[in-house]
Amino acid sequence: MSKEKDADARGEEEAEIPLPDGQTTLLCVIQQLLGFDRARVFCSDGKVRLCRIPGKFKKRMWMRVGDVVLVAPWDFQPDRGDILYRYTSTELQRLERRGLLKELHELLG
């Protein structure tokens, strides 16, 4: 039996994922990887931002075009931001069940 099945058998809760709050963090989709740890993302508020990929994600978590990420826009320059988290496919399913991806689907077409 794998660890995942053991956890389900014991009834453990799923790990908490970071959620957007609408003001300080937003859901975004990566449109283009620009190099030098930068990416152009399309956010749920309808803006395109230039975002920085922090060093802790460089080798550990690879980013691709089309990935859904959590972004914190900068206070002093709102057209830029930092990528805080990249959602996996199972986490995207959980976000879809909560209805948080509807905004992105409407904006993307």
C-alpha atoms as a printed R data frame, in Angstrom:
    type eleno elety resid chain resno       x      y       z
1   ATOM     1    CA   MET     A     1   0.000  0.000   0.000
2   ATOM     2    CA   SER     A     2   1.370  3.397  -0.907
3   ATOM     3    CA   LYS     A     3   1.665  6.302   1.484
4   ATOM     4    CA   GLU     A     4  -1.173  8.112  -0.263
5   ATOM     5    CA   LYS     A     5  -3.559  5.197   0.221
6   ATOM     6    CA   ASP     A     6  -2.473  4.900   3.850
7   ATOM     7    CA   ALA     A     7  -3.265  8.572   4.386
8   ATOM     8    CA   ASP     A     8  -6.696  8.132   2.796
9   ATOM     9    CA   ALA     A     9  -7.386  5.079   4.941
10  ATOM    10    CA   ARG     A    10  -6.587  7.041   8.102
11  ATOM    11    CA   GLY     A    11  -8.839  9.887   6.975
12  ATOM    12    CA   GLU     A    12  -6.164 12.583   6.968
13  ATOM    13    CA   GLU     A    13  -7.056 15.949   5.512
14  ATOM    14    CA   GLU     A    14  -5.577 17.159   2.248
15  ATOM    15    CA   ALA     A    15  -2.745 19.649   2.526
16  ATOM    16    CA   GLU     A    16  -3.826 23.282   2.607
17  ATOM    17    CA   ILE     A    17  -3.081 25.165  -0.600
18  ATOM    18    CA   PRO     A    18  -2.582 28.939  -0.744
19  ATOM    19    CA   LEU     A    19  -5.659 30.719  -2.076
20  ATOM    20    CA   PRO     A    20  -5.917 34.172  -3.675
21  ATOM    21    CA   ASP     A    21  -7.499 36.905  -1.592
22  ATOM    22    CA   GLY     A    22  -8.173 39.296  -4.485
23  ATOM    23    CA   GLN     A    23  -6.175 42.221  -3.096
24  ATOM    24    CA   THR     A    24  -2.643 41.129  -2.265
25  ATOM    25    CA   THR     A    25  -2.603 37.887  -4.291
26  ATOM    26    CA   LEU     A    26  -4.162 36.928  -7.637
27  ATOM    27    CA   LEU     A    27  -4.544 33.830  -9.785
28  ATOM    28    CA   CYS     A    28  -2.644 34.156 -13.054
29  ATOM    29    CA   VAL     A    29  -1.702 32.064 -16.094
30  ATOM    30    CA   ILE     A    30   1.837 32.116 -17.500
31  ATOM    31    CA   GLN     A    31   1.753 33.491 -21.061
32  ATOM    32    CA   GLN     A    32   5.452 33.663 -21.844
33  ATOM    33    CA   LEU     A    33   8.740 32.777 -20.168
34  ATOM    34    CA   LEU     A    34  11.168 35.617 -20.803
35  ATOM    35    CA   GLY     A    35  14.391 34.327 -19.270
36  ATOM    36    CA   PHE     A    36  16.421 35.886 -16.471
37  ATOM    37    CA   ASP     A    37  13.841 34.518 -14.000
38  ATOM    38    CA   ARG     A    38  10.987 36.543 -15.479
39  ATOM    39    CA   ALA     A    39   7.597 35.535 -16.882
40  ATOM    40    CA   ARG     A    40   4.722 37.419 -18.475
41  ATOM    41    CA   VAL     A    41   1.444 36.389 -16.825
42  ATOM    42    CA   PHE     A    42  -2.234 37.148 -17.457
43  ATOM    43    CA   CYS     A    43  -4.025 37.797 -14.158
44  ATOM    44    CA   SER     A    44  -7.621 37.351 -13.014
45  ATOM    45    CA   ASP     A    45  -8.071 41.140 -12.792
46  ATOM    46    CA   GLY     A    46  -7.517 41.399 -16.575
47  ATOM    47    CA   LYS     A    47  -3.982 42.828 -16.479
48  ATOM    48    CA   VAL     A    48  -0.801 41.422 -17.992
49  ATOM    49    CA   ARG     A    49   2.097 41.590 -15.542
50  ATOM    50    CA   LEU     A    50   5.823 40.980 -15.695
51  ATOM    51    CA   CYS     A    51   6.587 38.688 -12.761
52  ATOM    52    CA   ARG     A    52   9.760 37.528 -11.084
53  ATOM    53    CA   ILE     A    53  10.345 33.833 -10.385
54  ATOM    54    CA   PRO     A    54  12.027 33.592  -6.953
55  ATOM    55    CA   GLY     A    55  15.221 31.605  -6.550
56  ATOM    56    CA   LYS     A    56  13.552 28.912  -4.450
57  ATOM    57    CA   PHE     A    57  11.518 27.841  -7.528
58  ATOM    58    CA   LYS     A    58  14.341 27.857 -10.079
59  ATOM    59    CA   LYS     A    59  15.442 24.215  -9.932
60  ATOM    60    CA   ARG     A    60  12.851 22.743  -7.591
61  ATOM    61    CA   MET     A    61   9.654 23.690  -9.404
62  ATOM    62    CA   TRP     A    62   9.826 24.210 -13.164
63  ATOM    63    CA   MET     A    63   7.424 26.691 -14.738
64  ATOM    64    CA   ARG     A    64   5.834 26.247 -18.175
65  ATOM    65    CA   VAL     A    65   3.563 28.314 -20.400
66  ATOM    66    CA   GLY     A    66  -0.042 27.710 -19.360
67  ATOM    67    CA   ASP     A    67   0.680 26.968 -15.695
68  ATOM    68    CA   VAL     A    68  -1.654 28.586 -13.157
69  ATOM    69    CA   VAL     A    69   0.295 30.503 -10.522
70  ATOM    70    CA   LEU     A    70  -0.374 32.681  -7.487
71  ATOM    71    CA   VAL     A    71   1.044 36.199  -7.931
72  ATOM    72    CA   ALA     A    72   1.568 39.054  -5.483
73  ATOM    73    CA   PRO     A    73   1.547 42.385  -7.372
74  ATOM    74    CA   TRP     A    74   4.045 44.968  -6.201
75  ATOM    75    CA   ASP     A    75   2.634 47.945  -4.278
76  ATOM    76    CA   PHE     A    76   4.929 50.501  -5.887
77  ATOM    77    CA   GLN     A    77   4.695 49.133  -9.454
78  ATOM    78    CA   PRO     A    78   1.340 47.398 -10.057
79  ATOM    79    CA   ASP     A    79   2.244 46.101 -13.543
80  ATOM    80    CA   ARG     A    80   4.869 43.802 -11.969
81  ATOM    81    CA   GLY     A    81   4.802 41.131  -9.292
82  ATOM    82    CA   ASP     A    82   6.290 38.038  -7.683
83  ATOM    83    CA   ILE     A    83   5.226 34.454  -8.329
84  ATOM    84    CA   LEU     A    84   4.437 32.905  -4.953
85  ATOM    85    CA   TYR     A    85   3.160 29.443  -5.857
86  ATOM    86    CA   ARG     A    86   2.550 27.130  -8.844
87  ATOM    87    CA   TYR     A    87  -0.532 24.922  -8.677
88  ATOM    88    CA   THR     A    88  -0.318 21.227  -9.592
89  ATOM    89    CA   SER     A    89  -3.033 19.449 -11.587
90  ATOM    90    CA   THR     A    90  -4.730 18.035  -8.481
91  ATOM    91    CA   GLU     A    91  -4.689 21.450  -6.813
92  ATOM    92    CA   LEU     A    92  -6.260 22.933  -9.960
93  ATOM    93    CA   GLN     A    93  -9.089 20.419  -9.669
94  ATOM    94    CA   ARG     A    94  -9.667 21.537  -6.075
95  ATOM    95    CA   LEU     A    95  -9.680 25.205  -7.175
96  ATOM    96    CA   GLU     A    96 -12.154 24.344  -9.937
97  ATOM    97    CA   ARG     A    97 -14.483 22.679  -7.410
98  ATOM    98    CA   ARG     A    98 -14.380 25.836  -5.272
99  ATOM    99    CA   GLY     A    99 -15.197 27.988  -8.327
100 ATOM   100    CA   LEU     A   100 -12.015 30.070  -8.225
101 ATOM   101    CA   LEU     A   101 -10.975 29.382 -11.834
102 ATOM   102    CA   LYS     A   102 -14.180 30.738 -13.406
103 ATOM   103    CA   GLU     A   103 -12.743 34.269 -13.599
104 ATOM   104    CA   LEU     A   104  -9.696 33.076 -15.523
105 ATOM   105    CA   HIS     A   105 -11.781 30.941 -17.905
106 ATOM   106    CA   GLU     A   106 -14.038 33.915 -18.687
107 ATOM   107    CA   LEU     A   107 -11.119 36.260 -19.333
108 ATOM   108    CA   LEU     A   108  -9.142 33.775 -21.423
109 ATOM   109    CA   GLY     A   109 -12.124 32.927 -23.593
